[in-house]
Amino acid sequence: MSAATMIFIITMSSASMSIIFLFSILKENKPDRQKLTKILGEENIKKIENAKDDEEIKEIIKSLTKKQKRKLKTLTESQDIRVALNAFKEHIRNEKPIPIED
């Protein structure tokens, strides 16, 4: 194999890997019931379904482990607890989410 062929192969493989990496980054990551269940676990989902108000849901969120909180923040793409509350209302409790005003 000549040097030119080797350079061509390496260039093409790095270009294809970069395109795959870009697609994985740019893929839209919206929360849904399945993803929330995977992160929080079935027990916490049932607690959220049975919660009477937003304060109970906030307490459930505060009781999560650091790893679960980090994954939840990554999924909702926000540090704000109101975004997580809206995701729970929309996908778990099937309620209309409250618009967030900054």
mmCIF file of C-alpha atoms in Angstrom:
data_model
loop_
_atom_site.group_PDB
_atom_site.id
_atom_site.type_symbol
_atom_site.label_atom_id
_atom_site.label_comp_id
_atom_site.label_asym_id
_atom_site.label_seq_id
_atom_site.Cartn_x
_atom_site.Cartn_y
_atom_site.Cartn_z
ATOM 1 C CA MET A 1 0.000 0.000 0.000
ATOM 2 C CA SER A 2 1.413 3.344 -1.001
ATOM 3 C CA ALA A 3 1.626 6.365 1.244
ATOM 4 C CA ALA A 4 -0.948 8.267 -0.816
ATOM 5 C CA THR A 5 -3.481 5.455 -0.417
ATOM 6 C CA MET A 6 -2.846 5.314 3.331
ATOM 7 C CA ILE A 7 -3.347 9.079 3.678
ATOM 8 C CA PHE A 8 -6.556 8.875 1.636
ATOM 9 C CA ILE A 9 -7.957 6.069 3.817
ATOM 10 C CA ILE A 10 -7.128 7.895 7.051
ATOM 11 C CA THR A 11 -8.625 11.150 5.759
ATOM 12 C CA MET A 12 -11.859 9.490 4.673
ATOM 13 C CA SER A 13 -12.252 7.563 7.923
ATOM 14 C CA SER A 14 -11.688 10.668 10.059
ATOM 15 C CA ALA A 15 -14.149 12.650 7.933
ATOM 16 C CA SER A 16 -16.822 9.955 8.249
ATOM 17 C CA MET A 17 -16.282 9.726 12.017
ATOM 18 C CA SER A 18 -16.654 13.486 12.350
ATOM 19 C CA ILE A 19 -19.932 13.421 10.394
ATOM 20 C CA ILE A 20 -21.288 10.636 12.610
ATOM 21 C CA PHE A 21 -20.205 12.597 15.706
ATOM 22 C CA LEU A 22 -21.968 15.741 14.449
ATOM 23 C CA PHE A 23 -25.208 13.831 13.813
ATOM 24 C CA SER A 24 -25.102 12.366 17.308
ATOM 25 C CA ILE A 25 -24.598 15.823 18.834
ATOM 26 C CA LEU A 26 -27.210 17.590 16.725
ATOM 27 C CA LYS A 27 -29.863 14.907 17.251
ATOM 28 C CA GLU A 28 -32.811 16.383 19.078
ATOM 29 C CA ASN A 29 -33.083 15.111 22.629
ATOM 30 C CA LYS A 30 -36.628 15.634 23.886
ATOM 31 C CA PRO A 31 -37.839 14.157 27.155
ATOM 32 C CA ASP A 32 -40.546 11.525 26.943
ATOM 33 C CA ARG A 33 -42.055 9.037 29.362
ATOM 34 C CA GLN A 34 -39.666 6.242 28.411
ATOM 35 C CA LYS A 35 -36.532 8.351 28.941
ATOM 36 C CA LEU A 36 -37.833 9.776 32.222
ATOM 37 C CA THR A 37 -38.662 6.275 33.463
ATOM 38 C CA LYS A 38 -35.188 5.074 32.523
ATOM 39 C CA ILE A 39 -33.555 7.920 34.460
ATOM 40 C CA LEU A 40 -35.804 8.068 37.532
ATOM 41 C CA GLY A 41 -36.982 4.499 37.902
ATOM 42 C CA GLU A 42 -40.509 3.141 38.056
ATOM 43 C CA GLU A 43 -40.897 3.865 41.790
ATOM 44 C CA ASN A 44 -40.215 7.599 41.439
ATOM 45 C CA ILE A 45 -42.493 7.805 38.394
ATOM 46 C CA LYS A 46 -45.360 6.348 40.443
ATOM 47 C CA LYS A 47 -44.642 8.857 43.226
ATOM 48 C CA ILE A 48 -44.806 11.698 40.686
ATOM 49 C CA GLU A 49 -48.066 10.369 39.245
ATOM 50 C CA ASN A 50 -49.596 10.283 42.742
ATOM 51 C CA ALA A 51 -48.208 13.667 43.841
ATOM 52 C CA LYS A 52 -50.884 16.185 44.782
ATOM 53 C CA ASP A 53 -49.043 19.360 43.832
ATOM 54 C CA ASP A 54 -45.793 20.799 42.495
ATOM 55 C CA GLU A 55 -44.212 20.947 45.958
ATOM 56 C CA GLU A 56 -44.381 17.156 46.292
ATOM 57 C CA ILE A 57 -42.792 16.748 42.870
ATOM 58 C CA LYS A 58 -40.015 19.177 43.879
ATOM 59 C CA GLU A 59 -39.360 17.083 47.002
ATOM 60 C CA ILE A 60 -39.131 13.949 44.863
ATOM 61 C CA ILE A 61 -36.639 15.689 42.571
ATOM 62 C CA LYS A 62 -34.590 16.848 45.566
ATOM 63 C CA SER A 63 -34.490 13.288 46.923
ATOM 64 C CA LEU A 64 -32.913 11.918 43.713
ATOM 65 C CA THR A 65 -29.289 10.825 43.673
ATOM 66 C CA LYS A 66 -26.670 13.126 42.159
ATOM 67 C CA LYS A 67 -26.376 10.861 39.123
ATOM 68 C CA GLN A 68 -30.137 10.934 38.511
ATOM 69 C CA LYS A 69 -30.264 14.725 38.922
ATOM 70 C CA ARG A 70 -27.396 15.153 36.464
ATOM 71 C CA LYS A 71 -29.093 12.922 33.892
ATOM 72 C CA LEU A 72 -32.386 14.785 34.370
ATOM 73 C CA LYS A 73 -30.662 18.137 33.859
ATOM 74 C CA THR A 74 -28.971 16.795 30.734
ATOM 75 C CA LEU A 75 -32.242 15.451 29.352
ATOM 76 C CA THR A 76 -34.158 18.673 29.968
ATOM 77 C CA GLU A 77 -31.108 20.738 28.920
ATOM 78 C CA SER A 78 -31.657 23.093 31.831
ATOM 79 C CA GLN A 79 -30.619 23.671 35.424
ATOM 80 C CA ASP A 80 -34.060 25.083 36.207
ATOM 81 C CA ILE A 81 -36.415 22.854 38.197
ATOM 82 C CA ARG A 82 -39.421 24.411 36.440
ATOM 83 C CA VAL A 83 -38.353 22.804 33.165
ATOM 84 C CA ALA A 84 -38.235 19.397 34.848
ATOM 85 C CA LEU A 85 -41.663 20.039 36.413
ATOM 86 C CA ASN A 86 -43.086 20.862 32.988
ATOM 87 C CA ALA A 87 -41.573 17.679 31.534
ATOM 88 C CA PHE A 88 -43.173 15.638 34.329
ATOM 89 C CA LYS A 89 -46.532 17.332 33.864
ATOM 90 C CA GLU A 90 -46.511 16.866 30.121
ATOM 91 C CA HIS A 91 -45.172 13.323 29.837
ATOM 92 C CA ILE A 92 -46.079 11.632 33.110
ATOM 93 C CA ARG A 93 -49.164 13.321 34.480
ATOM 94 C CA ASN A 94 -50.561 14.222 31.027
ATOM 95 C CA GLU A 95 -51.272 17.797 32.087
ATOM 96 C CA LYS A 96 -50.678 20.943 30.107
ATOM 97 C CA PRO A 97 -47.264 22.424 31.023
ATOM 98 C CA ILE A 98 -47.029 25.913 32.485
ATOM 99 C CA PRO A 99 -45.132 28.398 30.268
ATOM 100 C CA ILE A 100 -41.853 29.524 31.813
ATOM 101 C CA GLU A 101 -41.171 33.240 31.850
ATOM 102 C CA ASP A 102 -37.656 34.510 32.459
#
